[in-house]
Coordinates of C-alpha atoms and ligand atoms in Angstrom, one line a residue:
X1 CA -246.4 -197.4 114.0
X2 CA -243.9 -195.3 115.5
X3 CA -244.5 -192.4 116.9
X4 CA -240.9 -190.6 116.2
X5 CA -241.0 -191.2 112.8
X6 CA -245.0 -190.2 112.7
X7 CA -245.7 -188.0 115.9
X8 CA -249.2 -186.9 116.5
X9 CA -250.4 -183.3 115.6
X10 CA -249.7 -181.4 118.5
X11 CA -246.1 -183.2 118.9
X12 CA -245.4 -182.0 115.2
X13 CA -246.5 -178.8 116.1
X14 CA -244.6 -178.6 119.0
X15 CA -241.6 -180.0 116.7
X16 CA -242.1 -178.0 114.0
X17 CA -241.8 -175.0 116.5
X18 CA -238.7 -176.1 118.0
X19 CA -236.6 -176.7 114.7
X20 CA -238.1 -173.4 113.1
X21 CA -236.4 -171.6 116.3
X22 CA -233.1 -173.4 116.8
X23 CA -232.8 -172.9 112.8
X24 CA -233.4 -168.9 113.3
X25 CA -230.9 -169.0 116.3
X26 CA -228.3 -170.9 114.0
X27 CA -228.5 -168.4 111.3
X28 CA -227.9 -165.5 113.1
X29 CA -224.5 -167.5 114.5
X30 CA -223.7 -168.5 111.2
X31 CA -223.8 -164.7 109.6
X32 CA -222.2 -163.8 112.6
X33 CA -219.1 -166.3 112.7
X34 CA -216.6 -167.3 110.8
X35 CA -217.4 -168.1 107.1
X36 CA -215.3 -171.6 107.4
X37 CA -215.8 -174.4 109.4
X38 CA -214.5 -175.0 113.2
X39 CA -215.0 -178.6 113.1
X40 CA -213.2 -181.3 115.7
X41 CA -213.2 -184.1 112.8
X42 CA -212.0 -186.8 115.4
X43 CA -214.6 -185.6 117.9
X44 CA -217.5 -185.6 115.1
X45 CA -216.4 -188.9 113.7
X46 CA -216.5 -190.6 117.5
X47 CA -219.9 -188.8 117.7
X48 CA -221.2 -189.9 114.4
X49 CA -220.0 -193.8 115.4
X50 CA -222.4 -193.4 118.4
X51 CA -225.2 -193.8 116.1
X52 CA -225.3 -196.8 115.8
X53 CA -229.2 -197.0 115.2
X54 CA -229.6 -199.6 117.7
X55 CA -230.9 -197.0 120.6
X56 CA -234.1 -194.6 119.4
X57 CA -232.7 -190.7 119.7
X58 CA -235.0 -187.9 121.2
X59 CA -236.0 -185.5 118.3
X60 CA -234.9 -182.6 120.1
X61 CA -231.7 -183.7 121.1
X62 CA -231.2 -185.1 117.7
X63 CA -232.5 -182.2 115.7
X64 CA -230.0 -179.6 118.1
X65 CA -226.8 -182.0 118.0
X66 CA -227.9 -181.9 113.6
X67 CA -227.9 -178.7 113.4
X68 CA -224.5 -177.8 115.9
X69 CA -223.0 -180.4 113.6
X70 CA -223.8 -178.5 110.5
X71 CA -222.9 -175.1 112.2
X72 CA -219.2 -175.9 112.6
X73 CA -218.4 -177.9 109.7
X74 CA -219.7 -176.3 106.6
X75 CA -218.1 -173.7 104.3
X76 CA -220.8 -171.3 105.0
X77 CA -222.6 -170.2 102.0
X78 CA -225.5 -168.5 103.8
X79 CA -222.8 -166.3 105.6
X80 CA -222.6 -162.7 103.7
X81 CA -218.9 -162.9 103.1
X82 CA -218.9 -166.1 101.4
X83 CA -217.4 -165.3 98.2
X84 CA -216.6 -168.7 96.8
X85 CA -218.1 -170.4 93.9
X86 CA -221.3 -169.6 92.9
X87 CA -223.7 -171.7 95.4
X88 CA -226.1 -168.9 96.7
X89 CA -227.6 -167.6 100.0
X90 CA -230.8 -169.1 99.7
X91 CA -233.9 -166.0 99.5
X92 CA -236.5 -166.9 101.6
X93 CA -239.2 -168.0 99.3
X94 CA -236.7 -170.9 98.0
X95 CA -236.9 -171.9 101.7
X96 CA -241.0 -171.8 102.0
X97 CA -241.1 -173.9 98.8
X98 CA -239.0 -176.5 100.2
X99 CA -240.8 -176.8 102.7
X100 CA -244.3 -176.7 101.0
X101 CA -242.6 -179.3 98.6
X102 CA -241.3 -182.0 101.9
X103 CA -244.9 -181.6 103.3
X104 CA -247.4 -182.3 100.4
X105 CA -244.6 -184.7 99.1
X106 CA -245.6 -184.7 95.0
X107 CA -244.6 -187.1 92.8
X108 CA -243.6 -184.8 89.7
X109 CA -243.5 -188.1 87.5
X110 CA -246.7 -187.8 85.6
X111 CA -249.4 -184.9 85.3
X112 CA -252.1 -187.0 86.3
X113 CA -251.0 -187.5 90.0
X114 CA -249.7 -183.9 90.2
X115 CA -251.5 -181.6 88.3
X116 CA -250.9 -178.6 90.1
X117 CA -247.1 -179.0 90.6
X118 CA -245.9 -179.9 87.4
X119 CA -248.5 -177.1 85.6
X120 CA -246.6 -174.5 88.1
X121 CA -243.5 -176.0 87.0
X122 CA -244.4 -175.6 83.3
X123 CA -245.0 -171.8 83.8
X124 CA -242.2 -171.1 85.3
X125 CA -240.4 -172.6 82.4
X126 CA -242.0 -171.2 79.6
X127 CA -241.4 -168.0 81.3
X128 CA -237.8 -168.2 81.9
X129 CA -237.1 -169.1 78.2
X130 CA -239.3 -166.4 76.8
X131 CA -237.3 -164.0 79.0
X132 CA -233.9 -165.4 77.8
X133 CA -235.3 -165.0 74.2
X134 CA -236.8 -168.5 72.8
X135 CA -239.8 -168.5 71.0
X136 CA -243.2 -168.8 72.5
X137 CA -243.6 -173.2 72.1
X138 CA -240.2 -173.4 74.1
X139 CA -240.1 -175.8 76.6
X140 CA -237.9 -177.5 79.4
X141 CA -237.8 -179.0 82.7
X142 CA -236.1 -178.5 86.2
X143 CA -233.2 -180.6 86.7
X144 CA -231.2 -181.4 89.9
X145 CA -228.5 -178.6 88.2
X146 CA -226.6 -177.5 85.7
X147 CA -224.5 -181.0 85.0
X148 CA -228.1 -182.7 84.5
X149 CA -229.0 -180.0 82.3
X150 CA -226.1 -180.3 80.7
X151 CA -226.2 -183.9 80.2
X152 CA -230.2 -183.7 78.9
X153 CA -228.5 -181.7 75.9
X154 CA -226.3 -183.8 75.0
X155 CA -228.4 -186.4 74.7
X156 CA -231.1 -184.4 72.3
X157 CA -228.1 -183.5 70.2
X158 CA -227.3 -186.8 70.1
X159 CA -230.6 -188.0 69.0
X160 CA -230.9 -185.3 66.6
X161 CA -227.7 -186.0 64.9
X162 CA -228.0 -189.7 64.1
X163 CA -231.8 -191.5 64.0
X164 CA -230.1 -194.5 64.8
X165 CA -229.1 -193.3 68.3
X166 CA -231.9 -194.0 70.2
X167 CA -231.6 -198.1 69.1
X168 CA -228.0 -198.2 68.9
X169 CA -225.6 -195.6 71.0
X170 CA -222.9 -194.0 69.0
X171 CA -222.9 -197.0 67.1
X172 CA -224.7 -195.9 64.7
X173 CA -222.6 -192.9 64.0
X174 CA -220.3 -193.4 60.7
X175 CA -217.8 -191.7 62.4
X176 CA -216.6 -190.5 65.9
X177 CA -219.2 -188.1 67.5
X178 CA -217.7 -184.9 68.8
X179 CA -218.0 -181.8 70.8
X180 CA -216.8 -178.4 71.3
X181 CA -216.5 -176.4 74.2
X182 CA -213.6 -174.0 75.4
X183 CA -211.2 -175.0 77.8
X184 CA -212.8 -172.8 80.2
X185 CA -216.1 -174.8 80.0
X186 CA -217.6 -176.5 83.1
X187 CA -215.4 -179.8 83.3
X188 CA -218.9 -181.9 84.2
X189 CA -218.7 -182.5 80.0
X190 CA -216.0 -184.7 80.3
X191 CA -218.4 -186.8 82.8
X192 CA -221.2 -186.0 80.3
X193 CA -219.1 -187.7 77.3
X194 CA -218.2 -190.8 79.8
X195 CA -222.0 -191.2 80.5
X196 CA -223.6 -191.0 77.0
X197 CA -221.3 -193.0 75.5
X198 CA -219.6 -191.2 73.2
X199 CA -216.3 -191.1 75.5
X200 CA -214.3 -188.2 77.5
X201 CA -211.7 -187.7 74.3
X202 CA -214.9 -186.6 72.5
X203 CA -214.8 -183.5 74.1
X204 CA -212.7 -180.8 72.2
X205 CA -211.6 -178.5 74.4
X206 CA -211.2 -175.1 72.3
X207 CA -208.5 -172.6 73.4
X208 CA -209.8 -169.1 74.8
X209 CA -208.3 -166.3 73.2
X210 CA -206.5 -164.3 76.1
X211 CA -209.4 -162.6 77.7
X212 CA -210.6 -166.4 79.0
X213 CA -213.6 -166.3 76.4
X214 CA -213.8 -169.2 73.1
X215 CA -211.6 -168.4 70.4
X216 CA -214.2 -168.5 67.5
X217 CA -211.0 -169.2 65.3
X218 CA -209.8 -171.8 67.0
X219 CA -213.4 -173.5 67.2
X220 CA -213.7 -173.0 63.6
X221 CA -210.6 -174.9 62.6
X222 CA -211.1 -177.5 65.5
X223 CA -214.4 -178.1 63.3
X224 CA -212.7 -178.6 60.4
X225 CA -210.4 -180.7 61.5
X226 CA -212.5 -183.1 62.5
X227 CA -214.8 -183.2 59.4
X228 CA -211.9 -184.2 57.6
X229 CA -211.2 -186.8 59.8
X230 CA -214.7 -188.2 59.6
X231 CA -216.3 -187.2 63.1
X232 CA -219.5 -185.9 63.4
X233 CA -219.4 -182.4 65.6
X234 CA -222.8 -182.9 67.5
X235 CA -223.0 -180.1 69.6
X236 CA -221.4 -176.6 70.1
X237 CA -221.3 -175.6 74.0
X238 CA -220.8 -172.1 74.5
X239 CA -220.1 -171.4 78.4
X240 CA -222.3 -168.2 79.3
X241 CA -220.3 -167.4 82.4
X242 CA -217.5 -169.9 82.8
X243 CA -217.1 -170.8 86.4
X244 CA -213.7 -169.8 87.3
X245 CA -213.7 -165.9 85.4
X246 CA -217.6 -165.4 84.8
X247 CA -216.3 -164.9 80.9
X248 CA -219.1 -165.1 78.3
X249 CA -217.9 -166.9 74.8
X250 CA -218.7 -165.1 71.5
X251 CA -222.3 -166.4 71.6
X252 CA -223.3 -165.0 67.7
X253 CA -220.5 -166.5 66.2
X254 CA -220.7 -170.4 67.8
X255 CA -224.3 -169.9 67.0
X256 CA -223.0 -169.4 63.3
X257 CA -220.4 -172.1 63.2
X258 CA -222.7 -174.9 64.5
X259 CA -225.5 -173.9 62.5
X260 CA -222.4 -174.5 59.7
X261 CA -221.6 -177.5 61.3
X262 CA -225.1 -179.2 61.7
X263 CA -223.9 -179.0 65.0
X264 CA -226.7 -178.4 68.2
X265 CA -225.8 -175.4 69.7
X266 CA -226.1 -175.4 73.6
X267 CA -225.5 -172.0 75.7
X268 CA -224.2 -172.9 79.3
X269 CA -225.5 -170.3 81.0
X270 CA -225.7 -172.0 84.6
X271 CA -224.5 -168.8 86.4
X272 CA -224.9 -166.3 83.8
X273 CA -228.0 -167.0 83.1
X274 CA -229.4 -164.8 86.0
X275 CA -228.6 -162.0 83.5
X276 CA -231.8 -162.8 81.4
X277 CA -233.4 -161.1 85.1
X278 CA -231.7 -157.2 84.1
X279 CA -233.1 -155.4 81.1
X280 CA -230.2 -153.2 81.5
X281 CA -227.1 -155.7 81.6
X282 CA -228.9 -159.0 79.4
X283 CA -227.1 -157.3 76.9
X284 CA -224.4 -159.3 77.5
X285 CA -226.6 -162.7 76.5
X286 CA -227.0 -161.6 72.9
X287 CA -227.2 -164.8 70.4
X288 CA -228.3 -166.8 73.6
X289 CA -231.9 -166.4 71.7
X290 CA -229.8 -168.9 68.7
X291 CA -229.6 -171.7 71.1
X292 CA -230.8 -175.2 70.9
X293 CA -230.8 -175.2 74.3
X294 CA -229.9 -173.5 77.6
X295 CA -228.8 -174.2 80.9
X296 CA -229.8 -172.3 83.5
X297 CA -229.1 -173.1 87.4
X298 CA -232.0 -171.1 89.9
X299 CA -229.4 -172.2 92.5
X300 CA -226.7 -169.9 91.3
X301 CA -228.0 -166.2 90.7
X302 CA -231.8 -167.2 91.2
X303 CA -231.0 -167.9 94.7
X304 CA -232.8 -170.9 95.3
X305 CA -232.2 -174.2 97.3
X306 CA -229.3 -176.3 95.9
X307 CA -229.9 -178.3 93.8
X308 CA -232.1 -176.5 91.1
X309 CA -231.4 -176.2 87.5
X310 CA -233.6 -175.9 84.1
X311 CA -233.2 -176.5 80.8
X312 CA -234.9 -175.2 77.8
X313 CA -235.1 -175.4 74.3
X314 CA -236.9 -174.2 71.6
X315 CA -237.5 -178.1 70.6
X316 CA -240.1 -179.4 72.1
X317 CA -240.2 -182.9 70.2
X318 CA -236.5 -183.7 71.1
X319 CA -237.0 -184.1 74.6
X320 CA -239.6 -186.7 73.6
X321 CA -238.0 -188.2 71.1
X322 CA -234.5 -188.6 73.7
X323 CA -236.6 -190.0 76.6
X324 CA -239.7 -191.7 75.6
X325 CA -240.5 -194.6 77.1
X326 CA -243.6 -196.6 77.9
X327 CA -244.7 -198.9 81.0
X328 CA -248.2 -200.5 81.5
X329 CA -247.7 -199.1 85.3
X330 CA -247.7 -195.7 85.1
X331 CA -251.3 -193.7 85.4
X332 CA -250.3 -191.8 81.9
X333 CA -247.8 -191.0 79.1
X334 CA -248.4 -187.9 77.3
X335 CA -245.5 -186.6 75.4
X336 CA -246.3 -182.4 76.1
X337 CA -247.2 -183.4 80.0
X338 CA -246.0 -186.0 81.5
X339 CA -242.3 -185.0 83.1
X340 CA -241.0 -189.0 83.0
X341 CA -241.6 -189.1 79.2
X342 CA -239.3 -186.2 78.3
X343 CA -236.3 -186.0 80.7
X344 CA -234.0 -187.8 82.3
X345 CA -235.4 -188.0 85.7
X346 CA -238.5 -190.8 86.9
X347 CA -239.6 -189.9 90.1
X348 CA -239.0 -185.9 90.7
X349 CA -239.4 -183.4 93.3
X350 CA -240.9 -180.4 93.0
X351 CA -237.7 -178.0 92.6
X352 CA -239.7 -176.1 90.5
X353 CA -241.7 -174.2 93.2
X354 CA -238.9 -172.7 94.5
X355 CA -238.3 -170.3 91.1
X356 CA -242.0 -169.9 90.8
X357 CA -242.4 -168.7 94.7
X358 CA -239.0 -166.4 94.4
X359 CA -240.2 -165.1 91.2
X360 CA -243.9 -164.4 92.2
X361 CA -243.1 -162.7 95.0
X362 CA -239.9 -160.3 94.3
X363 CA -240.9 -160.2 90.1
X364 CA -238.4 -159.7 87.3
X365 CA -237.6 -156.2 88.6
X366 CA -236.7 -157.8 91.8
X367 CA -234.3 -160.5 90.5
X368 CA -232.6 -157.3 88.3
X369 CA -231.9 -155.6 91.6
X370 CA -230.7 -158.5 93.0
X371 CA -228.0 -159.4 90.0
X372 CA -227.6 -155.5 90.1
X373 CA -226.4 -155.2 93.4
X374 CA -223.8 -158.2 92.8
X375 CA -222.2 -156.5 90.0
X376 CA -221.9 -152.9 92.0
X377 CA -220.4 -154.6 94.7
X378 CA -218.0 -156.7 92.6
X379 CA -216.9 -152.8 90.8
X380 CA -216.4 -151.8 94.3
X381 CA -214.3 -154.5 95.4
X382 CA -212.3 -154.0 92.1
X383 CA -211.8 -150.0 92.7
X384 CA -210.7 -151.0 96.4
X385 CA -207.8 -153.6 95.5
X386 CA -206.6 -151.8 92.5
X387 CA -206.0 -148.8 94.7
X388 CA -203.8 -151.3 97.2
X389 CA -201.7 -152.1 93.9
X390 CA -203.8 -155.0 93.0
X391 CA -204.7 -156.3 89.5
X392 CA -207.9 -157.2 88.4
X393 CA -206.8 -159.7 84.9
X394 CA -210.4 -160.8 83.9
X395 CA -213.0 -158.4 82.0
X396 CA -216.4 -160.0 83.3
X397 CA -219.2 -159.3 83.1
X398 CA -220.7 -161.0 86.1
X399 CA -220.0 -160.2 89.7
X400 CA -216.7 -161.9 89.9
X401 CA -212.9 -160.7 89.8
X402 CA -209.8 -162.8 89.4
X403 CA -207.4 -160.8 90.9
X404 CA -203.0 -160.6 91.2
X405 CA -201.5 -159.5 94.0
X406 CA -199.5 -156.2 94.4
X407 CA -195.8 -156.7 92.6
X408 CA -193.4 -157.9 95.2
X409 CA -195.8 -160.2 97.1
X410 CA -196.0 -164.5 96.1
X411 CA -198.4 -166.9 96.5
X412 CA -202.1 -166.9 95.7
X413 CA -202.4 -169.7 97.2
X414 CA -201.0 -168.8 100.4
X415 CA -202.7 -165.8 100.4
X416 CA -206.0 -167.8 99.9
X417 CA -205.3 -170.0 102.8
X418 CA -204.4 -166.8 105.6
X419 CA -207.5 -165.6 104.3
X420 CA -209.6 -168.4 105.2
X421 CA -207.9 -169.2 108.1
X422 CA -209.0 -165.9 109.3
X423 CA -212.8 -166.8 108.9
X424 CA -213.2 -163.6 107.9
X425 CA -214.0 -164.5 104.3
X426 CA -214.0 -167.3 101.5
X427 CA -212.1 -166.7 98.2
X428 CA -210.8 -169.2 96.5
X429 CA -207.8 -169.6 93.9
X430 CA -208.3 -170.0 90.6
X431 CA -206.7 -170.5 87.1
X432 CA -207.1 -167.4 84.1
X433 CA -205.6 -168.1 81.0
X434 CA -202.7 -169.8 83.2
X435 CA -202.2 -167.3 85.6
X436 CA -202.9 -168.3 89.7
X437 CA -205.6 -166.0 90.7
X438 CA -207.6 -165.3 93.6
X439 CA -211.1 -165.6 92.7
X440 CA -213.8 -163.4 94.4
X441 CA -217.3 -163.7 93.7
X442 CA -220.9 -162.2 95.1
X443 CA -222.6 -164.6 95.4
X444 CA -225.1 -163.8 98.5
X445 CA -228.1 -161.5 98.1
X446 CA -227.3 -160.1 101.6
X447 CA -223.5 -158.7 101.2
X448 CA -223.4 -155.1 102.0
X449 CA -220.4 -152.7 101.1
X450 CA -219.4 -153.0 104.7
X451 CA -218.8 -157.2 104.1
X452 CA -216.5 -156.0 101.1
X453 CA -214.8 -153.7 103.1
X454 CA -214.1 -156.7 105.5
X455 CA -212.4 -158.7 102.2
X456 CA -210.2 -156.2 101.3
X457 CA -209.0 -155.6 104.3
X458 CA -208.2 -159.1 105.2
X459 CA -206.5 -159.9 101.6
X460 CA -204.4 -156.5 102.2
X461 CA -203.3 -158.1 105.8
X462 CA -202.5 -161.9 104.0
X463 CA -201.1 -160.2 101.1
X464 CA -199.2 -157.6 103.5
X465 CA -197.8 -160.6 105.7
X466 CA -196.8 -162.1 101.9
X467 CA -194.9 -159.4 101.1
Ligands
PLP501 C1 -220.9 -172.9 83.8 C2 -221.3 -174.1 84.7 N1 -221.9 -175.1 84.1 C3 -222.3 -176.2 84.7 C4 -222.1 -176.3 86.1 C5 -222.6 -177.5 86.8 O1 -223.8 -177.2 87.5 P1 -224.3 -178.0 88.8 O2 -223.2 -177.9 89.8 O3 -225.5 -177.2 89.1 O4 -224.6 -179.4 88.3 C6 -221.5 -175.2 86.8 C7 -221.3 -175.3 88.2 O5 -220.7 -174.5 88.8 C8 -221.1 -174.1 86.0 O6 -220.5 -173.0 86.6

């Protein structure tokens, strides 16, 4: 047995110590550097080829050269300042979870081996959809993120749409099945369509209507379209904050036109779903409560360890009846608890505990203050630029702007890049309703006025030096 892969109590102790203190040190570095990454690729590559597993590594040294490694060549999105797409500063709880979760090791497969963890899990669920307005028998899993999620609805739809599915793939559909989502949507459908079968030109991409949100109209004659061509529209997506603008489709009225359709109607609501957390801005999630099914990702606004998503539906049965399977090896197979039997995943961590710690121990009213604070900070940022001569195009109602530079000065893009070069900041660039933008989002829990401050003042100097 070896002792570096299984040290004794007092080494793990000892080991557990060191990493918990070299991990503290490295966080304060990190929210105290530069946001992007310093890294000598040729250096780190001739590093990397020295491990050539032949020669056993000290932990210490190994554990200090990881974590050095990981300190100059990541994008950091634990750094206050990081205001990229939405991957989140991980809150504290997220972080005890994981760890809980790497040290009891559960298999999340069945409910008989892990009683405890998938229960937990199942209340965290239930409670999530009730607060995003499904009925009470809603149900749902975690997934690895928003694409899984996303992928686990399709497949219900699927299922739903044509009994023959399940036996024969899109074969059994008289015609072509099809799907609608805006061209704004998360692009992972067009992987989705690849993967179930029903092919990437099944997704209809439905043009926005100027403001970056679904054109109901267009969606309504795309629809028809196709009916009288003989494809079968199997799922409505509306996007619930699209990634690039954080731009809610007209959820009420793709609720109506599937319903008209036959269609399933899924919500995307990956990022905006953090919304559900604010009595005073979920407003902006009305006709989410008409859904078939939801995405939600805890890593985006719920702050927890990547990768953590959920999906929920009102439709208990269809998750059964799209993944049911049975083996002679497994200790059980019961449709309303065994995880295996109604998702997508076999073997599964315990991502769940991560929601279930955050939300125990800062509450709803925790969460709102925490999605709060994003959007007041994003309104600040906005006031600041507009009064350098800068222009704010998208209306959203999440913490995120697109933004054109003052008259007079070119290039997003290059702008984008001084910026990062700086290390002051991450922004990226981004494309509303085919306009270059530069894309700003609050994403970290942490990011005080001061760190918005910092932004606009080093996208005044790029844009200034543009000018
Ligand atoms: C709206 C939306 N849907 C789906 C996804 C995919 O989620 P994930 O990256 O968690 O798989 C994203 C990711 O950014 C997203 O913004």
């Amino acid at each position: 047995m070896s002792s570096n892969l299984f040290p004794g109590p007092a080494d793990r102790l000892r080991l557990d110590g060191f990493l918990t203190r070299e991990l503290a040190a490295a966080g304060e570095r990190v929210a105290t550097g530069p946001v992007t990454p310093r890294l000598d690729t040729a250096a780190f590559r001739a590093a990397l080829a020295g491990f050539d597993f032949a020669t056993p590594v000290e932990a210490e040294a190994l554990l200090s050269w990881t974590i050095a490694q990981l300190e100059n060549g990541l994008v950091h999105i634990t750094h206050p300042r990081y205001f990229g797409l939405f991957n989140p500063g991980p809150a504290a709880p997220a972080q005890w979870a994981d760890r809980i979760a790497a040290t009891f090791n559960p298999q999340l497969a069945t409910w008989t081996t892990s009683p405890a963890a998938v229960e937990i899990e199942s209340h965290v669920i239930r409670a999530v959809a009730r607060r995003a307005g499904l009925p009470a028998e809603a149900a749902g899993h975690f997934t690895t993120g928003g694409a899984e999620a996303n992928c686990t609805a399709l497949v219900c739809a699927l299922t739903r749409a044509e009994p023959g599915f399940a036996a024969e793939g899109v074969r059994a559909f008289a015609g072509p099945p099809v799907l609608y989502a805006s061209k704004d949507c998360h692009l992972a459908w067009i992987k989705i369509a690849h993967q179930t079968g029903i092919g990437r030109s099944a997704v209809r991409l439905v043009d926005t209507d100027g403001t970056g949100r679904m054109d109901a109209a267009a969606l309504s004659a795309a629809i028809a379209s196709d009916l009288r061509a003989g494809c079968k529209p199997v799922m409505v997506v509306a996007t619930a904050g699209t990634t690039n603008a954080g731009m809610i489709d007209p959820l009420g009225a793709c609720a109506r036109l599937a319903c008209d359709a036959g269609a399933w109607f899924h919500v995307d609501a990956a990022w905006g779903g953090g919304l559900i957390a604010s009595e005073r801005l979920s407003g902006s999630l009305a006709g989410i409560e008409r859904a078939d099914s939801i995405t939600i990702d805890a890593h985006k606004w719920f702050a927890t360890t990547m990768g953590c998503g959920m999906f929920l539906t009102p439709h208990r049965a269809a998750l059964s009846a799209a993944f049911e399977v049975s083996t002679g090896y497994m200790p059980s197979a019961t449709r309303d608890l065994d995880p295996y039997v109604t998702t997508m995943q076999w073997s599964r961590r315990f991502l769940g505990l991560r929601l279930f710690l955050s939300l125990a121990a800062a509450g709803w009213d925790g969460y709102a203050a925490h999605v709060e604070h994003a959007i007041n900070l994003a309104a600040l940022l906005g006031r600041a630029l507009r009064e350098r001569g800068w222009t704010v195009v998208n209306r959203s109602p999440l913490a995120v702007l697109c933004l054109e530079p003052p008259p007079g000065c070119t290039g997003v893009r290059a702008i984008v890049g001084r910026v990062l070069e700086s290390g002051r900041a991450w922004v990226s660039v981004a494309t509303f309703e085919g306009r270059d933008v530069v894309r700003a989002c609050v994403t970290h829990g942490e990011t005080t006025a001061e760190d918005v401050d910092i932004l606009v003042a080093a996208l005044a100097a790029a844009s200034d030096s543009l000018s």
